[in-house]
C-alpha positions as MATLAB code, in Angstrom:
seq = 'MPRPSGAGVDEAVFEAVELMREAATSRDEFVTGIAVTTRCATHEEAVRAAAGRSRLTIVDEPLAQLRYLRFTEQLPAEGTVLIYDLGASGLTVTQADCRTDAILAGRHSTVVGGDGHDALLRWRLAHDGVVIDRPTSCGYKEALTASPVVTATDPRTHTRVVLTRSDFHELVTAGIHHSVSYVRQLIEETGVTPQAVALLGGCTRNPGIRAEVEALLDLPAIYDPEPEFVSARGAVLMATQLPSARRVRGVRFAGKPVTVRSGGTGVSKRKLVAAAAVTATLGATVAGLLVLDHTSAPGNTHGGTGPSPMEVAGTPPKPVDAK';
ca = [
       2.880   59.681   -7.085;
       1.452   62.766   -5.320;
       0.319   62.172   -1.779;
      -3.112   63.738   -1.080;
      -3.337   65.904    1.998;
      -4.113   63.809    5.071;
      -3.598   60.507    3.235;
      -1.290   57.770    4.453;
       1.885   56.897    2.583;
       0.422   53.494    1.705;
      -2.235   55.042   -0.542;
       0.336   56.582   -2.887;
       2.417   53.396   -2.767;
      -0.348   51.036   -3.806;
      -1.788   53.459   -6.340;
       1.623   53.438   -8.026;
       1.787   49.639   -7.796;
      -1.622   49.339   -9.465;
      -0.596   51.681  -12.270;
       2.552   49.599  -12.817;
       0.462   46.430  -12.966;
      -1.832   48.008  -15.551;
       1.160   49.138  -17.600;
       2.596   45.614  -17.508;
      -0.732   44.128  -18.566;
      -0.937   46.496  -21.528;
       2.411   45.097  -22.705;
       1.386   41.470  -22.062;
       3.893   41.246  -19.231;
       3.488   39.632  -15.826;
       4.653   41.304  -12.619;
       6.577   38.684  -10.661;
       7.450   40.764   -7.627;
       6.987   44.090   -5.885;
       9.707   46.052   -4.105;
       9.010   49.125   -1.999;
      11.709   51.393   -0.583;
      11.034   53.172    2.700;
      12.988   55.799    4.582;
      11.794   55.169    8.153;
      10.108   52.564   10.347;
       6.798   54.485   10.338;
       6.504   54.200    6.576;
       7.547   50.563    6.678;
       4.793   49.665    9.127;
       2.205   51.635    7.123;
       3.065   49.770    3.929;
       3.291   46.446    5.757;
      -0.186   46.885    7.283;
      -1.773   48.010    4.017;
      -0.249   45.135    2.037;
      -2.479   42.588    3.738;
      -1.564   39.160    2.415;
       0.211   40.547   -0.648;
       3.835   39.524   -0.875;
       6.319   42.303   -1.367;
       9.868   43.192   -0.419;
      10.527   46.282    1.698;
      14.013   47.749    1.295;
      15.727   50.550    3.200;
      16.098   53.340    0.651;
      19.838   54.024    1.202;
      20.628   50.343    0.596;
      18.712   50.394   -2.673;
      20.541   53.526   -3.772;
      23.938   52.053   -2.932;
      23.066   48.835   -4.749;
      22.231   50.612   -7.998;
      25.248   52.921   -7.848;
      27.459   49.875   -7.387;
      25.695   48.048  -10.222;
      26.414   50.954  -12.589;
      30.004   51.107  -11.309;
      29.634   54.650  -10.035;
      30.243   53.843   -6.368;
      33.814   54.255   -5.031;
      35.484   50.969   -4.110;
      36.546   52.204   -0.674;
      35.856   54.900    1.896;
      32.417   56.447    2.282;
      29.932   58.129    0.003;
      27.527   60.924    0.857;
      24.032   60.481   -0.597;
      22.379   63.855   -1.186;
      18.761   62.984   -2.043;
      16.742   66.125   -2.809;
      13.159   65.126   -3.525;
       9.720   66.680   -3.498;
       9.139   66.878    0.250;
      12.658   67.436    1.501;
      16.292   66.487    1.664;
      17.595   63.145    2.903;
      21.331   62.977    3.602;
      23.021   59.647    4.267;
      26.684   58.758    4.713;
      27.505   55.116    4.058;
      30.521   52.851    3.799;
      31.103   51.899    0.164;
      32.392   48.394    0.893;
      30.022   47.164    3.610;
      26.954   49.375    2.989;
      26.962   50.249    6.690;
      25.080   53.488    7.367;
      27.251   55.859    9.387;
      24.622   58.570    9.766;
      21.483   59.870    8.139;
      19.193   62.875    8.441;
      16.070   64.248    6.805;
      15.062   67.906    6.499;
      11.874   69.437    5.116;
      13.368   72.931    4.956;
      14.396   72.444    1.317;
      12.718   70.340   -1.335;
      10.822   70.323   -4.596;
       7.538   71.379   -3.020;
       9.270   74.386   -1.500;
      10.816   75.245   -4.864;
       7.366   75.130   -6.453;
       5.992   77.478   -3.802;
       8.825   79.954   -4.342;
       8.247   79.851   -8.080;
       4.514   80.536   -7.684;
       5.295   83.429   -5.355;
       7.728   84.917   -7.860;
       5.292   84.642  -10.752;
       2.383   85.983   -8.716;
       4.498   89.057   -7.949;
       4.774   89.559  -11.728;
       1.030   89.098  -12.288;
       0.957   85.410  -13.260;
      -1.124   83.185  -10.983;
      -0.728   79.444  -11.480;
      -1.486   76.273   -9.555;
       0.954   73.800   -8.064;
       1.080   71.277  -10.940;
       1.744   74.095  -13.411;
       4.578   75.524  -11.312;
       6.089   72.045  -11.070;
       5.912   71.774  -14.857;
       7.732   75.072  -15.326;
      10.374   74.011  -12.810;
      10.988   70.754  -14.626;
      11.086   72.549  -17.984;
      13.944   74.693  -16.697;
      16.067   71.581  -16.186;
      16.213   71.123  -19.957;
      15.744   74.664  -21.224;
      17.385   77.890  -19.979;
      14.205   79.908  -20.609;
      10.451   79.243  -20.310;
       7.419   81.487  -20.726;
       4.881   81.339  -17.909;
       1.257   82.223  -18.720;
      -1.638   83.094  -16.420;
      -4.537   80.851  -17.569;
      -7.146   83.462  -16.597;
      -5.625   86.774  -17.694;
      -3.191   85.356  -20.284;
      -0.432   87.517  -18.790;
       2.989   86.209  -19.779;
       6.320   86.330  -17.970;
       9.677   85.082  -19.200;
      11.410   82.967  -16.581;
      15.071   82.008  -16.852;
      17.115   79.323  -15.195;
      19.060   82.092  -13.445;
      15.801   83.466  -12.003;
      14.981   80.060  -10.561;
      18.507   79.656   -9.218;
      18.184   82.937   -7.309;
      15.007   81.641   -5.678;
      16.540   78.391   -4.430;
      20.112   79.483   -3.647;
      19.444   80.217    0.034;
      17.911   76.765    0.507;
      20.808   75.054   -1.240;
      23.313   76.836    0.988;
      21.290   75.724    4.013;
      21.316   72.132    2.774;
      25.100   72.203    2.365;
      25.537   73.388    5.954;
      23.269   70.508    6.945;
      25.545   68.105    5.071;
      28.666   69.513    6.721;
      27.136   68.965   10.158;
      26.560   65.313    9.296;
      30.173   64.902    8.119;
      31.400   66.460   11.360;
      29.182   64.048   13.267;
      30.729   60.979   11.622;
      34.250   62.397   11.530;
      34.830   60.768    8.138;
      35.401   62.725    4.941;
      33.437   61.109    2.090;
      35.089   60.133   -1.185;
      32.225   61.511   -3.270;
      28.705   62.923   -3.117;
      25.877   61.164   -4.973;
      23.300   63.684   -6.178;
      19.923   61.929   -6.257;
      16.278   62.938   -6.322;
      14.304   64.742   -8.984;
      15.484   68.198   -7.922;
      19.073   67.380   -8.844;
      18.054   67.231  -12.490;
      18.494   71.005  -12.429;
      22.080   71.664  -13.560;
      22.337   74.827  -11.460;
      21.516   72.934   -8.265;
      24.040   70.205   -9.080;
      26.786   72.709   -9.842;
      26.087   74.696   -6.659;
      26.134   71.663   -4.372;
      29.260   70.223   -5.962;
      31.124   73.530   -5.718;
      30.142   74.189   -2.104;
      31.000   70.697   -0.888;
      34.167   70.458   -3.012;
      33.665   66.730   -3.524;
      33.604   64.622   -6.700;
      29.983   64.267   -7.783;
      28.161   61.087   -8.798;
      25.128   61.798  -10.944;
      22.801   59.364  -12.666;
      20.908   60.639  -15.732;
      17.642   59.613  -14.052;
      18.316   60.412  -10.383;
      14.717   59.964   -9.242;
      14.723   56.293  -10.315;
      17.926   55.191   -8.588;
      16.096   53.952   -5.480;
      13.525   52.005   -7.494;
      16.056   50.286   -9.701;
      18.277   49.402   -6.776;
      15.326   47.893   -4.931;
      14.454   45.703   -7.909;
      18.035   44.486   -8.144;
      18.034   43.556   -4.449;
      14.626   41.889   -4.616;
      15.646   39.702   -7.564;
      18.913   38.680   -5.920;
      17.254   37.995   -2.559;
      13.921   36.491   -3.714;
      13.082   34.984   -0.300;
      13.597   38.239    1.596;
      10.594   40.231    2.739;
      12.566   42.905    4.562;
      16.053   44.172    3.738;
      17.315   46.435    6.473;
      20.528   48.406    6.575;
      23.106   48.146    9.332;
      23.738   51.327   11.309;
      27.387   51.643   12.221;
      29.023   54.427   14.216;
      32.654   53.541   13.571;
      34.935   54.484   10.710;
      34.684   52.360    7.575;
      37.270   49.755    6.659;
      39.021   50.568    3.391;
      39.892   48.165    0.595;
      41.981   48.408   -2.524;
      40.828   51.004   -4.976;
      39.011   49.954   -8.123;
      37.497   51.428  -11.265;
      34.482   53.704  -10.978;
      33.644   54.237  -14.664;
      29.996   54.068  -15.747;
      28.979   51.085  -17.867;
      26.332   51.977  -20.480;
      25.514   48.301  -20.849;
      24.679   48.060  -17.185;
      22.612   51.233  -17.307;
      20.490   49.745  -20.067;
      20.255   46.443  -18.239;
      19.093   48.177  -15.072;
      16.338   49.951  -16.958;
      15.230   46.654  -18.445;
      15.190   44.985  -15.040;
      13.033   47.791  -13.681;
      10.534   47.522  -16.529;
      10.101   43.745  -16.587;
      10.648   42.221  -13.167;
       8.416   44.177  -10.845;
       6.472   47.184   -9.768;
       8.817   49.215   -7.628;
       7.798   52.195   -5.570;
      10.649   54.446   -4.495;
      11.377   57.834   -3.099;
       8.799   57.917   -0.278;
      10.046   61.354    0.741;
       7.359   62.343    3.212;
       7.378   63.730    6.757;
       8.740   61.409    9.444;
       5.908   62.146   11.852;
       3.253   60.535    9.615;
       1.239   58.002   11.595;
       0.703   54.528   10.190;
      -2.825   54.124    8.735;
      -4.962   51.035    8.961;
      -5.289   48.248    6.417;
      -6.987   49.603    3.319;
      -5.890   47.133    0.663;
      -7.235   43.807    1.765;
      -6.419   41.407    4.568;
      -7.001   41.690    8.289;
      -3.494   41.297    9.620;
       0.088   42.124    8.816;
       1.544   40.699    5.637;
       3.738   37.574    5.886;
       7.141   39.262    5.812;
      10.290   38.008    7.453;
      13.286   40.099    8.444;
      16.245   39.610    6.152;
      19.710   40.737    7.123;
      22.048   42.090    4.490;
      24.963   39.879    3.438;
      28.296   40.556    5.155;
      29.771   41.557    1.787;
      28.017   43.407   -1.034;
      26.664   41.279   -3.858;
      28.950   41.189   -6.872;
      27.788   43.921   -9.255;
      28.941   42.127  -12.339;
];
């Protein structure tokens, strides 16, 4: 959901929830629960305040991502994994222990992101005489993930420009290199070399971006066919397995992870399908709240006069069995 300028994060969250409810109603389905992933305490408090008396589960985004990757058997059995989440408003990098889900370190940067890619694309096309708005540039960018060539058209002058995937790659290469240096700083901070890098977020749909990041980091890559939905699906899985929880918070840990025996990491198609079904039928899940950390928490705008009745739920000492 796009976040209007000056609006609080809760507005986009509950607009998405309402749309999911309407979609469920149109299919004669009943939403039994709502799970919302958040990246920072500011967003959590904003959503909590806006929820009023509505019951929902708030999940730390990295935990939701780890849960889904484990469910689809893509997560290494031991060591750490680096989560490279490149979304609309920036890059979130998290290093976590694969066995305990402990978060070793995490950072967020707004230097690179989908919105920045859109701006670069509009600048490039304007230089060639094609002036477009933001939604149109986003559409062209997404089209280049599936097609190597698109034709951009100025709606006023009807000027046309052929845009290739290589053209787009040239625009974003500098930002990708910057993001990789950002990742290397985080690895140096933890002192632990990750076993793999998970490429998440809508921007990683672009094959050129995935190939560039994987080559620069020289790490095995984990990629889900729908990377922008990993957080949402993981949150639903956690909410259904911990139905009494109203807050699932990750454990921050500064030490080195404890390793266990290695296991298989192959992807199960059956589980992929099952995860999609869980997402569609069990709840309205809002994920990927990739917005600036300095956003202030807005007031209650969705009913109720006080904070919603949510308890704090600790994560289990061992990850829930994925099978």
